Backbone as numpy.savetxt, mean C-alpha at the origin, in Angstrom:
# Nx Ny Nz CAx CAy CAz Cx Cy Cz
-5.75 14.86 5.60 -6.89 14.09 6.02 -7.34 13.14 4.90
-7.32 13.65 3.66 -7.72 12.79 2.54 -6.77 11.60 2.40
-5.49 11.81 2.68 -4.52 10.73 2.61 -4.89 9.62 3.60
-5.29 10.00 4.81 -5.66 9.02 5.83 -6.97 8.30 5.47
-7.92 9.01 4.90 -9.18 8.39 4.49 -8.91 7.39 3.37
-8.15 7.82 2.37 -7.81 6.93 1.25 -7.02 5.72 1.74
-6.08 5.98 2.63 -5.28 4.89 3.19 -6.13 3.92 4.02
-7.10 4.46 4.75 -8.00 3.60 5.53 -8.83 2.69 4.64
-9.32 3.23 3.54 -10.09 2.43 2.59 -9.19 1.36 1.96
-7.98 1.74 1.61 -7.03 0.78 1.02 -6.67 -0.32 2.03
-6.52 0.06 3.28 -6.22 -0.92 4.33 -7.35 -1.94 4.45
-8.59 -1.48 4.40 -9.73 -2.40 4.51 -9.78 -3.38 3.33
-9.50 -2.89 2.14 -9.45 -3.76 0.97 -8.35 -4.80 1.15
-7.16 -4.35 1.54 -6.01 -5.23 1.73 -6.26 -6.25 2.84
-6.76 -5.79 3.98 -7.02 -6.68 5.11 -8.12 -7.69 4.76
-9.14 -7.24 4.06 -10.21 -8.15 3.66 -9.71 -9.26 2.74
-8.86 -8.88 1.78 -8.27 -9.89 0.89 -7.37 -10.84 1.67
-6.58 -10.28 2.59 -5.69 -11.12 3.40 -6.51 -12.13 4.21
-7.58 -11.69 4.83 -8.43 -12.59 5.61 -9.07 -13.65 4.71
-9.51 -13.25 3.54 -10.09 -14.20 2.59 -9.08 -15.28 2.21
-7.90 -14.87 1.83 -6.88 -15.82 1.39 -6.40 -16.71 2.53
-6.20 -16.13 3.71 -5.66 -16.88 4.85 -6.73 -17.75 5.51
-7.85 -17.15 5.86 -8.85 -17.86 6.67 -9.85 -18.68 5.85
-10.21 -18.21 4.67 -11.21 -18.91 3.87 -10.55 -19.91 2.92
-9.52 -19.45 2.22 -8.86 -20.31 1.24 -7.72 -21.15 1.83
-7.28 -20.80 3.04 -6.25 -21.57 3.73 -4.85 -21.43 3.16
-4.57 -20.31 2.52 -3.24 -20.08 1.97 -2.24 -19.86 3.10
-0.96 -20.16 2.87 0.07 -19.83 3.86 0.10 -18.31 4.07
0.45 -17.88 5.27 0.43 -16.46 5.62 1.27 -15.62 4.67
2.48 -16.08 4.35 3.36 -15.27 3.50 2.73 -15.05 2.12
2.08 -16.08 1.56 1.46 -15.96 0.25 0.20 -15.10 0.32
-0.61 -15.31 1.33 -1.83 -14.53 1.50 -1.51 -13.04 1.68
-0.49 -12.74 2.47 -0.10 -11.35 2.72 0.38 -10.69 1.44
1.27 -11.34 0.74 1.81 -10.77 -0.50 0.75 -10.61 -1.58
-0.09 -11.63 -1.76 -1.12 -11.58 -2.80 -2.14 -10.48 -2.51
-2.56 -10.36 -1.27 -3.53 -9.33 -0.90 -2.96 -7.94 -1.14
-1.72 -7.77 -0.76 -1.07 -6.47 -0.93 -0.96 -6.11 -2.41
-0.56 -7.07 -3.22 -0.41 -6.81 -4.66 -1.76 -6.60 -5.35
-2.77 -7.34 -4.95 -4.08 -7.19 -5.58 -4.76 -5.86 -5.24
-4.39 -5.27 -4.13 -4.96 -3.98 -3.77 -4.24 -2.82 -4.49
-3.26 -3.16 -5.33 -2.43 -2.20 -6.05 -3.24 -1.13 -6.78
-4.13 -1.52 -7.68 -4.83 -0.55 -8.52 -5.83 0.28 -7.73
-6.48 -0.33 -6.75 -7.39 0.44 -5.91 -6.62 1.53 -5.17
-5.52 1.14 -4.54 -4.74 2.09 -3.75 -4.14 3.19 -4.63
-3.57 2.80 -5.76 -2.99 3.79 -6.68 -4.04 4.83 -7.08
-5.20 4.36 -7.50 -6.25 5.25 -7.99 -6.75 6.18 -6.90
-7.04 5.64 -5.73 -7.58 6.47 -4.65 -6.54 7.48 -4.15
-5.27 7.09 -4.11 -4.25 8.04 -3.67 -4.01 9.13 -4.72
-3.90 8.74 -5.99 -3.63 9.71 -7.05 -4.79 10.68 -7.24
-5.99 10.16 -7.35 -7.14 10.98 -7.69 -7.77 11.70 -6.49
-7.84 11.02 -5.36 -8.53 11.60 -4.20 -7.57 12.27 -3.22
-6.56 11.55 -2.78 -5.70 12.07 -1.73 -4.78 13.20 -2.21
-4.14 12.99 -3.36 -3.16 13.97 -3.82 -3.63 14.78 -5.02
-4.78 14.46 -5.58 -5.31 15.12 -6.77 -4.19 15.48 -7.74
-3.40 14.50 -8.04 -2.20 14.69 -8.86 -2.52 14.70 -10.35
-1.85 15.57 -11.05 -1.96 15.62 -12.51 -0.70 15.01 -13.15
0.14 14.38 -12.35 1.34 13.73 -12.88 0.93 12.68 -13.90
1.68 12.55 -14.99 1.33 11.55 -16.01 1.28 10.14 -15.40
0.27 9.37 -15.81 0.09 8.03 -15.27 1.31 7.14 -15.51
1.89 7.19 -16.69 2.99 6.29 -17.03 4.13 6.37 -16.04
4.61 7.56 -15.79 5.72 7.76 -14.87 5.28 7.46 -13.44
4.11 7.96 -13.06 3.63 7.77 -11.69 3.42 6.29 -11.38
2.87 5.54 -12.34 2.59 4.13 -12.06 3.88 3.32 -11.98
4.90 3.71 -12.73 6.20 3.03 -12.62 6.82 3.28 -11.24
6.77 4.51 -10.79 7.29 4.84 -9.46 6.47 4.13 -8.38
5.15 4.13 -8.58 4.27 3.47 -7.63 4.57 1.98 -7.57
4.80 1.37 -8.72 5.12 -0.06 -8.77 6.40 -0.38 -8.02
7.40 0.49 -8.16 8.66 0.29 -7.43 8.41 0.39 -5.92
7.60 1.36 -5.52 7.27 1.50 -4.10 6.48 0.30 -3.61
5.57 -0.21 -4.42 4.78 -1.38 -4.05 5.68 -2.61 -3.88
6.66 -2.76 -4.75 7.59 -3.89 -4.62 8.30 -3.82 -3.27
8.78 -2.64 -2.92 9.44 -2.46 -1.62 8.46 -2.72 -0.48
7.25 -2.14 -0.59 6.25 -2.29 0.47 5.76 -3.73 0.61
5.68 -4.46 -0.50 5.25 -5.85 -0.43 6.25 -6.67 0.39
7.52 -6.51 0.09 8.55 -7.22 0.85 8.52 -6.82 2.32
8.38 -5.52 2.58 8.32 -5.04 3.96 7.09 -5.58 4.67
5.95 -5.61 3.99 4.72 -6.10 4.59 4.83 -7.58 4.95
5.31 -8.38 4.03 5.47 -9.82 4.29 6.40 -10.03 5.48
7.51 -9.33 5.50 8.49 -9.47 6.58 7.92 -9.04 7.93
7.24 -7.90 7.96 6.69 -7.39 9.22 5.57 -8.29 9.73
4.63 -8.65 8.85 3.49 -9.48 9.27 3.97 -10.84 9.78
4.87 -11.47 9.05 5.39 -12.78 9.47 6.18 -12.67 10.77
6.98 -11.62 10.91 7.78 -11.45 12.12 6.90 -11.24 13.35
5.89 -10.40 13.22 4.99 -10.16 14.36 4.17 -11.41 14.67
3.71 -12.11 13.64 2.97 -13.36 13.85 3.84 -14.38 14.59
5.10 -14.45 14.23 6.05 -15.38 14.86 6.20 -15.11 16.36
6.05 -13.85 16.78 6.17 -13.52 18.20 4.95 -13.97 19.00
3.89 -14.36 18.29 2.67 -14.78 18.97 1.62 -13.70 19.03
1.94 -12.50 18.56 0.97 -11.40 18.60 -0.12 -11.57 17.54
0.14 -12.39 16.52 -0.86 -12.66 15.49 -0.65 -11.85 14.23
-1.20 -12.37 13.13 -1.00 -11.73 11.84 -1.76 -10.42 11.71
-2.90 -10.28 12.39 -3.64 -9.01 12.32 -2.82 -7.90 12.97
-2.20 -8.19 14.10 -1.34 -7.19 14.75 -0.18 -6.83 13.83
0.37 -7.84 13.18 1.46 -7.59 12.23 1.03 -6.71 11.09
-0.18 -6.94 10.59 -0.70 -6.13 9.49 -0.91 -4.70 9.93
-1.41 -4.50 11.14 -1.61 -3.15 11.66 -0.26 -2.44 11.80
0.72 -3.11 12.37 2.05 -2.51 12.54 2.66 -2.16 11.18
2.57 -3.08 10.23 3.10 -2.83 8.90 2.40 -1.63 8.26
1.11 -1.54 8.43 0.35 -0.45 7.83 0.72 0.89 8.44
0.89 0.94 9.75 1.29 2.20 10.40 2.65 2.65 9.87
3.61 1.74 9.80 4.94 2.10 9.30 4.86 2.59 7.86
4.12 1.85 7.02 4.02 2.24 5.62 3.25 3.55 5.43
2.30 3.82 6.29 1.54 5.07 6.20 2.48 6.26 6.32
3.42 6.16 7.22 4.36 7.27 7.42 5.28 7.42 6.21
5.99 6.37 5.83 6.95 6.54 4.74 6.28 6.72 3.39
5.09 6.14 3.19 4.40 6.30 1.91 3.91 7.72 1.68
3.50 8.41 2.74 3.04 9.79 2.56 4.12 10.62 1.87
5.31 10.53 2.38 6.41 11.31 1.81 6.81 10.80 0.42
6.79 9.50 0.24 7.11 8.94 -1.07 6.06 9.36 -2.10
4.79 9.31 -1.74 3.74 9.72 -2.66 3.83 11.21 -3.01
3.94 12.00 -1.97 3.90 13.45 -2.15 5.09 13.98 -2.92
6.28 13.50 -2.58 7.49 14.09 -3.16 8.12 13.28 -4.28
7.61 12.09 -4.55 8.22 11.28 -5.59 7.19 10.70 -6.56
6.28 9.87 -6.08 5.34 9.17 -6.97 4.40 10.13 -7.69
3.72 10.98 -6.95 2.71 11.87 -7.53 3.19 13.30 -7.70
4.47 13.54 -7.54 5.02 14.88 -7.73 4.91 15.24 -9.21
4.43 16.42 -9.44 4.29 16.86 -10.83 5.57 17.54 -11.27
5.89 17.36 -12.54 7.07 17.98 -13.12 6.84 19.49 -13.16
7.70 20.29 -12.49 7.49 21.74 -12.46 7.45 22.36 -13.86
8.21 21.83 -14.80 8.20 22.39 -16.16 6.85 22.18 -16.82
6.23 20.99 -16.58 4.94 20.69 -17.17 3.82 21.46 -16.49
3.91 21.72 -15.17 2.84 22.42 -14.49 2.72 23.89 -14.91
3.82 24.49 -15.34 3.79 25.89 -15.75 3.26 26.06 -17.16
3.30 25.03 -17.96 2.92 25.15 -19.36 1.43 25.27 -19.53
């Protein structure tokens, strides 16, 4: 449940930035989508690590893994949002679809890879 709450808050930050860049500043959709996703990086990392997974994994390793996942997710987000927008469904629908897909795969990536604690360190 905490994962979904944290993810919902992260989605609102990301969507708000996307709307600001696209609708207020007039940026192209691909740039607005990518920039919003990347700028929400630290908020999402912090809320997932501290609140959702209460992980004690070292920040250095976790943030490197998280950054790799963000790079993959950024490309996926841009591709999904642009593809759905191209169909006429709109960029908001694309963002929702991208978020649902990422919610599923990110849960497992966070739990078993990004925020997984080293068993040797947890016993010490």
